Coordinates of C-alpha atoms and ligand atoms in Angstrom, one line a residue:
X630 CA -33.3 -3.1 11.5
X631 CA -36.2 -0.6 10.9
X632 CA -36.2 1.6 7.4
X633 CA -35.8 5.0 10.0
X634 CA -32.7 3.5 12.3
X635 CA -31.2 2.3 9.5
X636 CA -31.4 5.8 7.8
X637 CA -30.3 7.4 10.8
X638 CA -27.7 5.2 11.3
X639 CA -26.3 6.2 7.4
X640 CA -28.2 9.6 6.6
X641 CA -29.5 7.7 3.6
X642 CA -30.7 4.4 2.9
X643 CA -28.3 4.2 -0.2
X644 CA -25.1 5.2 1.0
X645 CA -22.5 2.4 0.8
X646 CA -19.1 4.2 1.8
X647 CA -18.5 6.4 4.3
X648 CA -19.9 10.0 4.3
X649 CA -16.9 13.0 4.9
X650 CA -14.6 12.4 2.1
X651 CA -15.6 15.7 -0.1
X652 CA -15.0 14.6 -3.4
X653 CA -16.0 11.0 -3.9
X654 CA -13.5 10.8 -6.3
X655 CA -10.7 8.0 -7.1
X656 CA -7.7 8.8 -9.8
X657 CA -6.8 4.7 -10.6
X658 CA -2.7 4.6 -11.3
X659 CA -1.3 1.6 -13.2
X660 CA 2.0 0.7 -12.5
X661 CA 3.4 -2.2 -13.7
X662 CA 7.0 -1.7 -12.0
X663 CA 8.5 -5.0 -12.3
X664 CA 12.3 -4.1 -11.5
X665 CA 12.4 -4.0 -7.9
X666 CA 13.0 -7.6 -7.8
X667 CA 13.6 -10.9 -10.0
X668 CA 9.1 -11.5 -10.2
X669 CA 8.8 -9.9 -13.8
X670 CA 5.0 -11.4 -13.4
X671 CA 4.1 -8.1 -11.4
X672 CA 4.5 -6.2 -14.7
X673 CA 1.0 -8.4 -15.1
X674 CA -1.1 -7.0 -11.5
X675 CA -2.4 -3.8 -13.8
X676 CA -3.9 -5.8 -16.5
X677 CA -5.2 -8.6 -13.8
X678 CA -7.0 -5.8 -11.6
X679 CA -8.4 -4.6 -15.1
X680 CA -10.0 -8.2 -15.9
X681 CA -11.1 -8.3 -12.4
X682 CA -13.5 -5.3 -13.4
X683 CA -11.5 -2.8 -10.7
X684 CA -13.3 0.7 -12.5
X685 CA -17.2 -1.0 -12.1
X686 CA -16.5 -2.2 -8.6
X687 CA -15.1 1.3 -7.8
X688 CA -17.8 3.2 -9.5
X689 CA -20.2 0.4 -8.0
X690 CA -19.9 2.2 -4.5
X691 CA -20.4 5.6 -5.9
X692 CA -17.1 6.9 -6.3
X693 CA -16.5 8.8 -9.6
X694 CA -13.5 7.6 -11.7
X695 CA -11.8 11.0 -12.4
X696 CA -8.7 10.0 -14.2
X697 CA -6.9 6.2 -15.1
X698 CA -3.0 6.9 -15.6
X699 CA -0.5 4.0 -16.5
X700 CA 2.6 4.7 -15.8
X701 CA 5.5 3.8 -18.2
X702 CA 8.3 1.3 -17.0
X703 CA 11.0 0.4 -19.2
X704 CA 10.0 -3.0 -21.4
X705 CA 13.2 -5.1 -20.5
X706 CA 13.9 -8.2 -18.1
X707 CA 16.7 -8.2 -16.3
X708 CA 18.6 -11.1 -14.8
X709 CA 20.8 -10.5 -12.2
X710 CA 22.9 -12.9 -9.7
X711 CA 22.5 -12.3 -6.1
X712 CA 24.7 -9.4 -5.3
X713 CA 25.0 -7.7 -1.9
X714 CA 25.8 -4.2 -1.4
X715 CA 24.2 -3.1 -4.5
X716 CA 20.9 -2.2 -5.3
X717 CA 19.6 -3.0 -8.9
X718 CA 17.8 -0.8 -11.6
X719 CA 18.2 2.3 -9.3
X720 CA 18.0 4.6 -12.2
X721 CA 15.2 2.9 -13.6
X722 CA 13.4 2.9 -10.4
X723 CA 14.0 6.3 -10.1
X724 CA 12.4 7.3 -13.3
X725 CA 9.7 5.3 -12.6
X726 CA 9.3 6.6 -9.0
X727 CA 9.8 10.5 -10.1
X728 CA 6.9 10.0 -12.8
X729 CA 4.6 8.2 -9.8
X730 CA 5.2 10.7 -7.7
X731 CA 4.1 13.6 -9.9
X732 CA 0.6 10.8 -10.9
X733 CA -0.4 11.0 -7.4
X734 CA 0.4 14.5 -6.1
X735 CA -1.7 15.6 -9.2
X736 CA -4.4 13.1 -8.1
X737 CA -4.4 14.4 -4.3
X738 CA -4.4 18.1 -5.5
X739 CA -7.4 17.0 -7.8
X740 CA -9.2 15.9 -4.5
X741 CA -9.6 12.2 -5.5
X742 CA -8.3 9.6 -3.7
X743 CA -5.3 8.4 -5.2
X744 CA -5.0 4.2 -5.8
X745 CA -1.9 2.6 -7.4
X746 CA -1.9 -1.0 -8.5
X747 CA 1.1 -2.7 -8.8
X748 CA 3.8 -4.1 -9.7
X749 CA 6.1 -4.4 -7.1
X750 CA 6.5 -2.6 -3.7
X751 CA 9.3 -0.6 -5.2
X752 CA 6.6 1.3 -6.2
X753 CA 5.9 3.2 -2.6
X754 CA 9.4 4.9 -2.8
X755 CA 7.2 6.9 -5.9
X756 CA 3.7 6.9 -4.7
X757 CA 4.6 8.3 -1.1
X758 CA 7.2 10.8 -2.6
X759 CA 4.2 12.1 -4.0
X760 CA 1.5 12.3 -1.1
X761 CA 4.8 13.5 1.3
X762 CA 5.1 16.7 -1.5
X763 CA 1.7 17.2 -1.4
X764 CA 1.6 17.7 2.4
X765 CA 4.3 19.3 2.7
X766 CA 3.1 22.4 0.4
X767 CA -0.3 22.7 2.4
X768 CA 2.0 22.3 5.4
X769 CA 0.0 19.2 7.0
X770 CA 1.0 15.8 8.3
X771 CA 0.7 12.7 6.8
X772 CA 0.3 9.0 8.2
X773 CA 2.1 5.9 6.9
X774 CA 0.3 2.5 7.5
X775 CA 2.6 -0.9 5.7
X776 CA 1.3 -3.9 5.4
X777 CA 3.3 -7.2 5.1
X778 CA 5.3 -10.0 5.6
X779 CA 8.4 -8.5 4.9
X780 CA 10.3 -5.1 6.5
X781 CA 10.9 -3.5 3.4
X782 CA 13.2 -1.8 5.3
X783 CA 16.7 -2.9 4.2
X784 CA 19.5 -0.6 2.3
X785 CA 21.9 -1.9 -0.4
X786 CA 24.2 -2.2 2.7
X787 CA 21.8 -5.0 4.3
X788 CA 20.0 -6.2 1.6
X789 CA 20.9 -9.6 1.0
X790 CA 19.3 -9.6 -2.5
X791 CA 20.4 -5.8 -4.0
X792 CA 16.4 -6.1 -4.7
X793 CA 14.8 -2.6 -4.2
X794 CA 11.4 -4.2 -3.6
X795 CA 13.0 -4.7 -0.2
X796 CA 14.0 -1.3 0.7
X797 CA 11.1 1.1 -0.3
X798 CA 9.8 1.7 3.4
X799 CA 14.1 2.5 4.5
X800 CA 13.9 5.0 1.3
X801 CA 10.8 6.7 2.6
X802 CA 12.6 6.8 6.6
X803 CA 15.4 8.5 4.4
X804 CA 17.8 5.8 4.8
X805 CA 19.6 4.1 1.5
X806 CA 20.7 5.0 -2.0
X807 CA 20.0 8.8 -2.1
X808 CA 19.1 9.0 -5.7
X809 CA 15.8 7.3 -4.4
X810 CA 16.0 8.5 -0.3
X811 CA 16.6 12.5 -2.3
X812 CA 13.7 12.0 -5.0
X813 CA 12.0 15.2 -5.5
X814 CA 14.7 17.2 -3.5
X815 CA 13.9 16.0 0.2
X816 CA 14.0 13.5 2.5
X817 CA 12.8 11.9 4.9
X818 CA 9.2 11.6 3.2
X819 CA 7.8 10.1 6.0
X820 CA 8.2 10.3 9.7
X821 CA 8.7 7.1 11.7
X822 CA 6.4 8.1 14.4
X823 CA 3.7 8.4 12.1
X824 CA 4.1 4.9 10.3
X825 CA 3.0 1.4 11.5
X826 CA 4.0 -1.8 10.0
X827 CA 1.5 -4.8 10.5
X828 CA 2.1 -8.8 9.7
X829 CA 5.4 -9.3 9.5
X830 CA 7.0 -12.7 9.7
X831 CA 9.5 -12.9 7.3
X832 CA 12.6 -10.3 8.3
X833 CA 16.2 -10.7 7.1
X834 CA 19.1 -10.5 9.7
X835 CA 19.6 -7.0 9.8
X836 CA 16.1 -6.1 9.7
X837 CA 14.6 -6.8 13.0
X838 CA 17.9 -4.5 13.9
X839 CA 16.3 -1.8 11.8
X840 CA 12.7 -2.0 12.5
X841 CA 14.1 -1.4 16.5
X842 CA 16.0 1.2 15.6
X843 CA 13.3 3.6 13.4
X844 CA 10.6 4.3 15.5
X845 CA 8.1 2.5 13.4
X846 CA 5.5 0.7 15.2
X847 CA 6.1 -2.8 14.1
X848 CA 3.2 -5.9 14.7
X849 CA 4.0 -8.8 13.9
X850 CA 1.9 -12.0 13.4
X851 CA 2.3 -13.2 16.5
X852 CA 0.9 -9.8 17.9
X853 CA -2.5 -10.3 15.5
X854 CA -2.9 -13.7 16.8
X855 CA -2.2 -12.9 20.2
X856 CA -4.5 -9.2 20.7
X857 CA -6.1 -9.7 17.1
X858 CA -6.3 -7.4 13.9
X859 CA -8.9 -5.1 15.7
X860 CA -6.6 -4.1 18.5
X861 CA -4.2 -3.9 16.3
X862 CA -5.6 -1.9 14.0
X863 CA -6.6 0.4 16.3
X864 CA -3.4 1.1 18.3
X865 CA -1.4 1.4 14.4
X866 CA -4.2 4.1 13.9
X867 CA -3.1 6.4 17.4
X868 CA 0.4 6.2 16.3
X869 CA 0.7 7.2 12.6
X870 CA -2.4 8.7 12.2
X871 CA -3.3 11.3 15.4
X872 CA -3.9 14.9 14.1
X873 CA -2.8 14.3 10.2
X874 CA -5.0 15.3 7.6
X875 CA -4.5 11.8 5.7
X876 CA -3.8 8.6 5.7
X877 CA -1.1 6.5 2.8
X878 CA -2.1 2.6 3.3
X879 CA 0.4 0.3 1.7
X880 CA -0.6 -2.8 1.5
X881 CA 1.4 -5.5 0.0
X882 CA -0.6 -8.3 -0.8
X883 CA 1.7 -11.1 0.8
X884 CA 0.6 -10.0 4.4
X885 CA -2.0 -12.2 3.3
X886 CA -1.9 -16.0 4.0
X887 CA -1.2 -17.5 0.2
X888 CA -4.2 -20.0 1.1
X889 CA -6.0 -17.2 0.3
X890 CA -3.7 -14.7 -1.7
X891 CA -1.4 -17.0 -3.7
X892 CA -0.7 -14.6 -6.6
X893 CA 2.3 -12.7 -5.1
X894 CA 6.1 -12.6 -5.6
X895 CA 7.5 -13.7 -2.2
X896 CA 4.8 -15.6 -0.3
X897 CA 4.6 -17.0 3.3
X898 CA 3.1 -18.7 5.6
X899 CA 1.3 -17.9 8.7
X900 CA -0.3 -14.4 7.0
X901 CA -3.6 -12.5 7.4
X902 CA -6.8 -14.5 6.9
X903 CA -9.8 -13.4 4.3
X904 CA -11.7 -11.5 7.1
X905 CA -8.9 -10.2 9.2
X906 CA -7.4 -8.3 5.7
X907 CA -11.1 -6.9 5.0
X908 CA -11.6 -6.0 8.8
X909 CA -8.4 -4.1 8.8
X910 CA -8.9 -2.1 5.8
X911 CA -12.8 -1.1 6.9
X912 CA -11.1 0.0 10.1
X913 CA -8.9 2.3 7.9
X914 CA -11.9 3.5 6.2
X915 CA -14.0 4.1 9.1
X916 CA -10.8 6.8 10.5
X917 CA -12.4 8.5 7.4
X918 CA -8.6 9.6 6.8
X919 CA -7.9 7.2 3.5
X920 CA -6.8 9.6 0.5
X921 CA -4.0 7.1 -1.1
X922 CA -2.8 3.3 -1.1
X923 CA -1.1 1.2 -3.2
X924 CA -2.0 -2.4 -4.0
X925 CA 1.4 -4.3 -4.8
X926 CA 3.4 -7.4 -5.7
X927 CA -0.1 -8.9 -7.4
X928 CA 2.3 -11.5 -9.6
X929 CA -0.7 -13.2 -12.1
X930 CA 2.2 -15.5 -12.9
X931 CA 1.5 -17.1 -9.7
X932 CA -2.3 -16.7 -9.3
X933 CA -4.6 -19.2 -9.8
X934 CA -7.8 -18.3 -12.2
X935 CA -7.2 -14.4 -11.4
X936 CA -7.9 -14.9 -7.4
X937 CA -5.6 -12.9 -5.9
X938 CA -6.7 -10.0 -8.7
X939 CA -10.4 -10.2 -7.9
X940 CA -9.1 -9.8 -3.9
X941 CA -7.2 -7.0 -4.6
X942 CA -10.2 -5.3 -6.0
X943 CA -12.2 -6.1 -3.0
X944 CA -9.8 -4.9 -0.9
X945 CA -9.6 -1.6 -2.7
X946 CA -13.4 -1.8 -1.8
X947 CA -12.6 -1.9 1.6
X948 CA -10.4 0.8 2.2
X949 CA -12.7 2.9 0.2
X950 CA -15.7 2.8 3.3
X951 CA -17.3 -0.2 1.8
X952 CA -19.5 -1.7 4.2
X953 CA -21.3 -4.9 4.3
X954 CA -24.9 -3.9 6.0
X955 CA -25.2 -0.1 5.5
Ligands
MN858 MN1 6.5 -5.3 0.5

């Protein structure tokens, strides 16, 4: 491509990320929230994304770092039998969650882009307490996009496990243990017509009944395979995210295949490949609607040589507008 097209085509021969966000601007949250399940390694995905040089790859595309926060979670290990019809740690989840929240409202009402690492997808029942606040004051609508294997959208009722990590997208529909669903004084924090859930494969009983029920937009594997992750993409963006003024990606890193993300909690088979995880994200990025994600259940207890940590990091990349020739 010529020097001119290739300016026209970016409005600057430098520019690496796309062009509309006003304040290129990211606050980085660490939260090593470890109790939503039995993985205490995702206490470790913070520290991992540090080593895998997360702030210079950020700053790298020419985002400012405004503001790294690390959020406190209590310093204990709990062992628990499997239990159904109770959920575990809920008041520790909930203290954790309530001081989330406030991290990433703050960030969104600095105009940064908020990012949370993980720890475990209990996480989200925090992090989108605090863009749904945020919204709600300024009286705009938010979108909701969910990537995984799992549903993450069981109740203590369902749950087979009692493990929170399993219920956070439920919590955020408003459905579950109401010290989490009433967090902040409201509920539901999110709509279901404006969320989509992409590559599940791994659903307890009760959850395929749910997913039916909400008015999500579920895709599962099958569907990527059989209309791919462009399509699919595409048709997750019309749903959750026509007229809002932002998007909230959460993207649990076990929609991923474990060839190629093994450093998670729960793995399984059959997930998203390298490109098709990248692709996805850029397509986000392109929407130019990105202003929070999370990146959970990165369990370095698992990784091998800090893989799945230096993904995570690229995949931060991606959502952010990083592009590959321009
Ligand atoms: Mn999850």
């Amino acid at each position: 491509m010529s020097k001119t097209a290739k300016a026209e085509r970016t409005g600057s021969s430098k520019q690496k990320v796309s062009s509309k966000l006003e304040n290129r601007a990211v606050t980085l949250i660490y939260c090593p929230l470890h109790l939503g399940g039995p993985h205490a390694g995702v206490s470790m995905g913070p520290a991992a994304v540090k080593v895998a040089r997360l702030v210079s790859k950020v700053e790298a595309l020419g985002f400012k770092v405004h503001k790294q926060v690390d959020i406190p979670v209590p310093d204990v290990l709990y062992w628990w039998e499997k239990s159904g019809k109770v959920a575990h740690c809920v008041p520790e989840i909930r203290d954790v969650s309530l001081a989330l929240s406030k991290a990433v409202e703050a960030a969104l009402d600095d105009g940064t882009v908020a990012v949370t690492i993980g720890g475990d997808h209990s996480l989200a029942i925090g992090s989108i307490a605090g863009v749904s606040n945020y919204y709600r004051k300024r009286k705009e609508e938010f979108g909701l996009i969910w990537y995984d294997a799992h549903g993450d959208i069981n109740t203590p009722a369902t749950s087979p496990s009692g493990n929170v990590h399993g219920m956070p997208l439920a919590v955020s529909l408003g459905q579950g243990d109401e010290r989490l669903t009433e967090l902040l004084g409201f509920s539901p924090k999110v709509k279901s017509k404006r969320c989509a859930l992409i590559g599940v494969r791994d659903l307890d009983r009760a959850e395929s009944e749910l997913i039916d029920e909400s008015g999500i937009l579920p895709f599962s594997m099958r569907d990527i395979d059989e209309h791919g992750i462009v399509k699919v993409t595409r048709q997750s963006l019309d749903y959750a995210a026509r007229g809002v003024a932002g998007l909230h990606v959460s993207f649990d890193l076990d929609v991923m295949d474990p060839d190629v993300a093994p450093g998670v909690s729960t793995d399984s088979r059959g997930g998203l490949t390298y490109r098709e995880s990248h692709l996805t994200l850029e397509l986000l990025a392109d929407s130019e609607l990105v202003r929070s994600i999370d990146i959970v259940e990165l369990n370095p207890a698992r990784d091998v040589r800090n893989q799945t940590a230096e993904l995570a990091v690229e995949l931060v990349q991606s959502a952010l507008g990083k592009n590959i020739l321009y």
